[in-house]
Amino acid sequence: MGRLQSRAVEWSRRAVQLSPKTGYKWNTLGVALYRSRKYPEAIEALQKSLQYHGENSCDRLFLAMSNWELGNRSEGMHHYNRATATSGDSTELRRFRIEADAKR
């Protein structure tokens, strides 16, 4: 894991500790863990994000990619299908969708 990813995980963990029921902080931690290739931990954080933040395509796309990296194809497709059924049209979300499409 690179220094940048390591710091992102560290800072995100701190943010979650300070406000453990804030979904977007769990999302940030989940994405940082995914980028650090800590897929099981990313899945846990992203599920917490869904719990506190509610249904959203960003969490679902990263859950899909994390599951695919672990070889969980059907679970990944479940999250991917939920993400794409409700996805918005933000530039960031489009980038994540392109990234997920490349991994399918």
C-alpha positions as CSV (number, residue, x, y, z in Angstrom):
1,M,0.0,0.0,0.0
2,G,1.3,3.4,-0.9
3,R,1.8,6.2,1.4
4,L,-1.1,8.2,0.1
5,Q,-3.5,5.2,0.5
6,S,-2.2,4.6,3.9
7,R,-2.8,8.1,5.0
8,A,-6.3,8.2,3.5
9,V,-7.2,5.1,5.5
10,E,-5.7,6.5,8.7
11,W,-7.6,9.9,8.3
12,S,-10.8,8.2,7.3
13,R,-10.6,5.9,10.4
14,R,-10.1,9.0,12.6
15,A,-13.2,10.7,11.0
16,V,-15.3,7.6,11.6
17,Q,-14.1,7.4,15.2
18,L,-15.1,11.0,15.7
19,S,-18.6,10.5,14.2
20,P,-19.4,6.8,13.9
21,K,-22.9,7.2,12.7
22,T,-22.2,9.5,9.7
23,G,-22.6,7.5,6.5
24,Y,-20.4,9.6,4.2
25,K,-17.5,9.1,6.5
26,W,-17.9,5.4,6.3
27,N,-18.1,5.7,2.5
28,T,-14.8,7.6,2.5
29,L,-13.2,4.9,4.6
30,G,-14.7,2.2,2.4
31,V,-13.3,3.8,-0.7
32,A,-9.9,4.3,0.9
33,L,-9.8,0.7,2.0
34,Y,-10.8,-0.4,-1.5
35,R,-8.0,1.7,-3.0
36,S,-5.6,0.1,-0.5
37,R,-6.8,-3.4,-1.6
38,K,-8.2,-4.2,1.8
39,Y,-11.4,-5.6,0.2
40,P,-13.0,-7.4,3.2
41,E,-12.6,-4.2,5.3
42,A,-13.9,-2.1,2.5
43,I,-17.0,-4.2,2.3
44,E,-17.6,-3.8,6.1
45,A,-17.2,0.0,5.9
46,L,-19.4,0.4,2.8
47,Q,-22.1,-1.7,4.4
48,K,-21.9,0.7,7.4
49,S,-22.2,3.6,5.0
50,L,-25.4,2.1,3.5
51,Q,-26.7,1.6,7.1
52,Y,-26.2,5.2,8.1
53,H,-26.4,7.0,4.8
54,G,-29.1,5.0,3.0
55,E,-29.2,3.5,-0.4
56,N,-26.8,5.0,-2.9
57,S,-25.0,4.1,-6.1
58,C,-21.5,5.0,-4.9
59,D,-21.5,2.5,-2.0
60,R,-23.0,-0.1,-4.3
61,L,-20.4,0.3,-7.0
62,F,-17.5,0.0,-4.6
63,L,-19.2,-3.0,-2.9
64,A,-19.5,-4.6,-6.4
65,M,-15.8,-4.0,-7.2
66,S,-14.7,-5.2,-3.7
67,N,-16.7,-8.4,-4.1
68,W,-15.4,-9.0,-7.6
69,E,-11.8,-8.6,-6.4
70,L,-12.5,-11.3,-3.8
71,G,-14.0,-13.6,-6.5
72,N,-17.6,-13.1,-5.3
73,R,-19.0,-12.6,-8.8
74,S,-22.7,-13.0,-8.0
75,E,-22.6,-10.8,-4.9
76,G,-20.7,-8.2,-6.9
77,M,-23.3,-8.3,-9.7
78,H,-26.1,-7.9,-7.1
79,H,-24.5,-4.6,-5.9
80,Y,-23.7,-3.5,-9.5
81,N,-27.3,-4.1,-10.6
82,R,-28.6,-2.1,-7.6
83,A,-26.2,0.7,-8.3
84,T,-27.0,1.0,-12.0
85,A,-30.8,0.8,-11.4
86,T,-30.6,3.9,-9.2
87,S,-27.5,5.7,-10.4
88,G,-27.5,9.5,-10.6
89,D,-25.7,11.5,-13.2
90,S,-22.8,13.1,-11.4
91,T,-19.4,13.2,-13.0
92,E,-17.9,11.4,-10.1
93,L,-20.5,8.6,-10.2
94,R,-20.0,8.2,-14.0
95,R,-16.3,7.7,-13.4
96,F,-17.0,5.1,-10.7
97,R,-19.4,3.3,-13.1
98,I,-16.8,3.3,-15.9
99,E,-14.3,1.8,-13.4
100,A,-16.8,-0.8,-12.3
101,D,-17.7,-1.7,-15.9
102,A,-14.0,-2.3,-16.7
103,K,-13.8,-4.8,-13.8
104,R,-17.0,-6.8,-14.7
